[in-house]
């Protein structure tokens, strides 16, 4: 049944969207792709970057993994199979993207597993806990600073801190950092709250996440929505040795 829906969806796409955008598909097929934006998002089925941003084929190069994380650069490169790093490398070195967006989100199961640690259902999986340990440093800060606070508050703090941590890790790739310093590439830390349909962006000046501006949408921000409870100075201090840059 689930697959029937996919095939019906493809039929609709083939007869509708594909036909309506025939010129675009022909151009993409003959000239290749030249997206200006790399989005690194979570594999979570509820947070599709293309749908959230209403982009067209060819607009965004997308990597999705558990919890939208960027692992630290492996220097010198080893022979392990670094899927996310390879995609970042191709987008930056091969496609010359001008923006990299890390797109974290509310109710992230990967971040919850990181917070819950050995109590998580995923604790015994083969690959998951090693992967999410990418954000262990900011998890430790949140768990320590927010001890005694509700779990949801800690998870949210880690969701947001992990996005900033991933931006810091991006700067560990020399060819990427070089482009940022030259002004050819801009990094963005975003967090989407699917409970309220609101997108937040990290403001490096205040070290907090703020609702994005410049879009004409009905305000849906719930008054008093609690953003990252980690004190900004604590977060920035933890990341200082990674030199985050926005
Ligand atoms: Zn997620």
Short mmCIF file of C-alpha atoms and ligand atoms in Angstrom, two decimals:
data_model
loop_
_atom_site.label_atom_id
_atom_site.label_comp_id
_atom_site.label_asym_id
_atom_site.label_seq_id
_atom_site.Cartn_x
_atom_site.Cartn_y
_atom_site.Cartn_z
CA UNK A 1 0.00 0.00 0.00
CA UNK A 2 2.76 2.39 0.91
CA UNK A 3 4.56 1.62 -2.34
CA UNK A 4 1.36 1.99 -4.38
CA UNK A 5 1.20 5.54 -3.14
CA UNK A 6 4.72 6.18 -4.36
CA UNK A 7 3.95 4.82 -7.83
CA UNK A 8 0.77 6.86 -8.02
CA UNK A 9 2.83 9.85 -6.97
CA UNK A 10 5.33 9.20 -9.73
CA UNK A 11 2.56 8.93 -12.29
CA UNK A 12 1.22 12.28 -11.13
CA UNK A 13 4.72 13.77 -11.32
CA UNK A 14 5.31 12.38 -14.82
CA UNK A 15 2.03 13.69 -16.19
CA UNK A 16 2.03 16.93 -14.24
CA UNK A 17 5.19 18.52 -12.84
CA UNK A 18 7.55 16.92 -15.36
CA UNK A 19 5.50 18.07 -18.32
CA UNK A 20 5.06 21.53 -16.89
CA UNK A 21 8.82 21.85 -16.35
CA UNK A 22 10.01 20.10 -19.48
CA UNK A 23 12.31 22.98 -20.41
CA UNK A 24 13.93 22.90 -17.00
CA UNK A 25 14.53 19.14 -17.12
CA UNK A 26 15.97 19.40 -20.63
CA UNK A 27 18.31 22.17 -19.53
CA UNK A 28 19.42 20.19 -16.47
CA UNK A 29 19.99 17.10 -18.60
CA UNK A 30 22.04 18.88 -21.23
CA UNK A 31 23.92 21.43 -19.11
CA UNK A 32 24.22 19.46 -15.87
CA UNK A 33 23.53 20.68 -12.38
CA UNK A 34 24.82 23.95 -10.96
CA UNK A 35 23.14 24.43 -7.58
CA UNK A 36 24.33 27.38 -5.51
CA UNK A 37 23.29 25.89 -2.20
CA UNK A 38 24.22 22.80 -0.24
CA UNK A 39 21.72 21.81 2.44
CA UNK A 40 22.73 19.27 5.06
CA UNK A 41 19.51 18.05 6.65
CA UNK A 42 18.23 15.23 8.80
CA UNK A 43 16.98 11.97 7.30
CA UNK A 44 13.78 12.44 9.33
CA UNK A 45 10.79 11.84 7.03
CA UNK A 46 9.05 14.97 8.31
CA UNK A 47 11.73 17.47 7.33
CA UNK A 48 12.26 17.48 3.58
CA UNK A 49 14.52 20.40 2.57
CA UNK A 50 13.07 20.60 -0.95
CA UNK A 51 9.51 20.84 0.31
CA UNK A 52 10.36 23.23 3.14
CA UNK A 53 12.07 25.62 0.74
CA UNK A 54 9.82 24.98 -2.28
CA UNK A 55 12.84 24.69 -4.55
CA UNK A 56 12.96 23.26 -8.06
CA UNK A 57 15.11 20.41 -9.38
CA UNK A 58 18.65 21.67 -9.73
CA UNK A 59 18.34 24.36 -7.04
CA UNK A 60 19.83 22.61 -4.01
CA UNK A 61 22.41 19.91 -3.51
CA UNK A 62 21.22 17.92 -0.52
CA UNK A 63 22.81 15.60 2.01
CA UNK A 64 20.58 13.97 4.58
CA UNK A 65 21.85 11.91 7.46
CA UNK A 66 20.93 11.15 11.05
CA UNK A 67 20.46 14.46 12.89
CA UNK A 68 21.89 16.69 10.11
CA UNK A 69 25.43 16.35 11.40
CA UNK A 70 28.78 17.21 9.86
CA UNK A 71 31.55 15.00 11.20
CA UNK A 72 34.98 16.44 11.92
CA UNK A 73 37.30 16.48 8.92
CA UNK A 74 39.64 13.50 8.84
CA UNK A 75 43.10 14.98 8.39
CA UNK A 76 44.99 13.48 6.75
CA UNK A 77 42.18 11.68 4.94
CA UNK A 78 42.00 7.97 5.73
CA UNK A 79 40.48 5.08 3.79
CA UNK A 80 37.18 4.97 5.71
CA UNK A 81 34.02 5.67 3.73
CA UNK A 82 33.01 9.18 4.72
CA UNK A 83 29.68 9.66 2.93
CA UNK A 84 28.75 13.04 4.33
CA UNK A 85 32.26 14.45 3.93
CA UNK A 86 32.42 13.23 0.32
CA UNK A 87 29.13 14.98 -0.48
CA UNK A 88 30.33 18.21 1.14
CA UNK A 89 33.58 17.97 -0.82
CA UNK A 90 31.80 17.50 -4.13
CA UNK A 91 29.39 20.37 -3.45
CA UNK A 92 32.17 22.75 -2.44
CA UNK A 93 35.06 21.71 -4.69
CA UNK A 94 33.11 20.31 -7.61
CA UNK A 95 30.01 22.49 -7.77
CA UNK A 96 31.36 25.67 -6.15
CA UNK A 97 28.25 26.20 -4.05
CA UNK A 98 27.97 29.65 -2.51
CA UNK A 99 26.04 28.70 0.62
CA UNK A 100 26.04 25.74 2.99
CA UNK A 101 23.01 25.39 5.24
CA UNK A 102 22.88 23.02 8.20
CA UNK A 103 19.19 22.32 8.81
CA UNK A 104 18.44 20.86 12.23
CA UNK A 105 14.92 20.43 13.54
CA UNK A 106 12.65 20.01 16.54
CA UNK A 107 11.74 16.53 17.83
CA UNK A 108 14.89 15.05 16.29
CA UNK A 109 15.16 11.37 17.15
CA UNK A 110 18.91 11.29 16.53
CA UNK A 111 19.52 14.09 19.00
CA UNK A 112 17.15 12.47 21.51
CA UNK A 113 19.18 9.26 21.22
CA UNK A 114 22.34 11.25 21.89
CA UNK A 115 20.80 12.83 24.99
CA UNK A 116 19.41 9.53 26.27
CA UNK A 117 22.72 7.70 25.74
CA UNK A 118 22.68 4.14 27.02
CA UNK A 119 18.97 4.49 27.88
CA UNK A 120 18.11 5.03 24.21
CA UNK A 121 16.48 2.24 22.19
CA UNK A 122 19.22 2.83 19.62
CA UNK A 123 22.06 2.33 22.09
CA UNK A 124 22.75 -1.19 20.83
CA UNK A 125 22.66 -0.40 17.13
CA UNK A 126 25.82 -1.01 15.14
CA UNK A 127 26.45 2.44 13.71
CA UNK A 128 24.13 4.99 15.21
CA UNK A 129 25.76 5.90 18.51
CA UNK A 130 29.18 6.33 16.92
CA UNK A 131 27.66 8.62 14.31
CA UNK A 132 25.73 10.87 16.70
CA UNK A 133 28.76 11.19 18.96
CA UNK A 134 29.76 13.92 16.48
CA UNK A 135 27.81 16.25 18.81
CA UNK A 136 28.90 14.69 22.09
CA UNK A 137 30.79 17.80 23.15
CA UNK A 138 27.72 20.05 23.05
CA UNK A 139 25.53 17.28 24.51
CA UNK A 140 27.83 17.17 27.52
CA UNK A 141 27.54 20.92 28.04
CA UNK A 142 23.75 20.84 27.85
CA UNK A 143 23.37 17.85 30.14
CA UNK A 144 25.70 19.44 32.66
CA UNK A 145 24.29 22.98 32.52
CA UNK A 146 20.66 21.94 32.39
CA UNK A 147 20.78 19.15 34.96
CA UNK A 148 17.36 18.73 36.58
CA UNK A 149 15.53 20.50 33.76
CA UNK A 150 12.92 18.71 31.62
CA UNK A 151 14.36 16.30 29.05
CA UNK A 152 12.57 18.15 26.22
CA UNK A 153 14.43 21.32 27.12
CA UNK A 154 17.77 19.55 27.07
CA UNK A 155 17.00 17.84 23.75
CA UNK A 156 16.05 21.16 22.17
CA UNK A 157 19.22 22.80 23.45
CA UNK A 158 21.30 19.99 21.96
CA UNK A 159 19.37 20.11 18.67
CA UNK A 160 20.35 23.72 18.25
CA UNK A 161 23.86 23.46 19.65
CA UNK A 162 24.52 20.51 17.35
CA UNK A 163 23.74 22.66 14.32
CA UNK A 164 26.31 25.21 15.43
CA UNK A 165 28.75 22.40 16.20
CA UNK A 166 28.34 21.12 12.64
CA UNK A 167 29.09 24.55 11.21
CA UNK A 168 32.25 24.59 13.29
CA UNK A 169 33.17 21.16 11.93
CA UNK A 170 32.67 22.43 8.37
CA UNK A 171 35.50 24.87 8.99
CA UNK A 172 37.81 21.94 9.63
CA UNK A 173 37.83 21.11 5.90
CA UNK A 174 40.69 23.25 4.53
CA UNK A 175 39.24 23.80 1.03
CA UNK A 176 35.95 24.90 2.60
CA UNK A 177 37.47 27.23 5.20
CA UNK A 178 39.58 28.79 2.46
CA UNK A 179 36.46 29.71 0.47
CA UNK A 180 34.72 31.11 3.56
CA UNK A 181 37.70 33.33 4.33
CA UNK A 182 37.79 34.50 0.71
CA UNK A 183 34.13 35.51 0.90
CA UNK A 184 33.08 32.97 -1.71
CA UNK A 185 31.09 30.74 0.62
CA UNK A 186 28.67 31.56 3.44
CA UNK A 187 27.67 29.12 6.18
CA UNK A 188 24.23 29.07 7.82
CA UNK A 189 22.87 27.32 10.91
CA UNK A 190 19.12 26.76 10.74
CA UNK A 191 16.67 24.95 12.99
CA UNK A 192 13.10 24.16 11.92
CA UNK A 193 10.36 23.79 14.51
CA UNK A 194 7.80 21.58 12.84
CA UNK A 195 5.41 21.99 15.76
CA UNK A 196 4.89 25.63 14.91
CA UNK A 197 6.03 25.76 11.28
CA UNK A 198 8.75 28.26 12.04
CA UNK A 199 12.31 28.47 10.77
CA UNK A 200 15.05 29.85 12.99
CA UNK A 201 18.56 30.95 12.03
CA UNK A 202 21.58 31.26 14.25
CA UNK A 203 22.62 34.85 14.83
CA UNK A 204 26.35 34.81 15.48
CA UNK A 205 26.16 38.30 16.98
CA UNK A 206 23.88 37.24 19.81
CA UNK A 207 24.75 33.52 19.65
CA UNK A 208 21.05 32.68 19.68
CA UNK A 209 18.56 31.27 17.23
CA UNK A 210 16.08 33.82 15.95
CA UNK A 211 13.04 33.45 13.66
CA UNK A 212 14.03 34.15 10.07
CA UNK A 213 12.92 37.51 8.78
CA UNK A 214 12.15 38.80 5.32
CA UNK A 215 9.47 36.27 4.54
CA UNK A 216 5.82 37.15 4.39
CA UNK A 217 4.25 34.45 6.48
CA UNK A 218 1.66 34.55 9.21
CA UNK A 219 3.55 34.75 12.48
CA UNK A 220 3.29 31.38 14.13
CA UNK A 221 5.96 31.76 16.76
CA UNK A 222 4.43 30.77 20.03
CA UNK A 223 5.01 33.41 22.62
CA UNK A 224 7.66 32.31 25.01
CA UNK A 225 9.01 29.59 22.75
CA UNK A 226 12.10 28.44 24.52
CA UNK A 227 15.14 28.38 22.35
CA UNK A 228 18.49 26.92 23.23
CA UNK A 229 18.86 27.02 26.97
CA UNK A 230 22.61 26.68 26.78
CA UNK A 231 24.13 30.01 27.70
CA UNK A 232 25.49 31.48 24.45
CA UNK A 233 28.88 32.22 25.96
CA UNK A 234 29.20 28.60 27.09
CA UNK A 235 28.38 27.34 23.63
CA UNK A 236 30.80 29.67 21.91
CA UNK A 237 33.53 28.85 24.38
CA UNK A 238 33.08 25.15 23.71
CA UNK A 239 33.39 25.78 20.00
CA UNK A 240 36.14 28.37 20.20
CA UNK A 241 38.89 25.93 19.33
CA UNK A 242 36.95 24.93 16.23
CA UNK A 243 36.68 28.52 15.01
CA UNK A 244 33.02 28.59 13.90
CA UNK A 245 32.43 31.12 11.16
CA UNK A 246 29.21 32.47 9.73
ZN1 LIG B 1 16.31 14.56 13.00
#
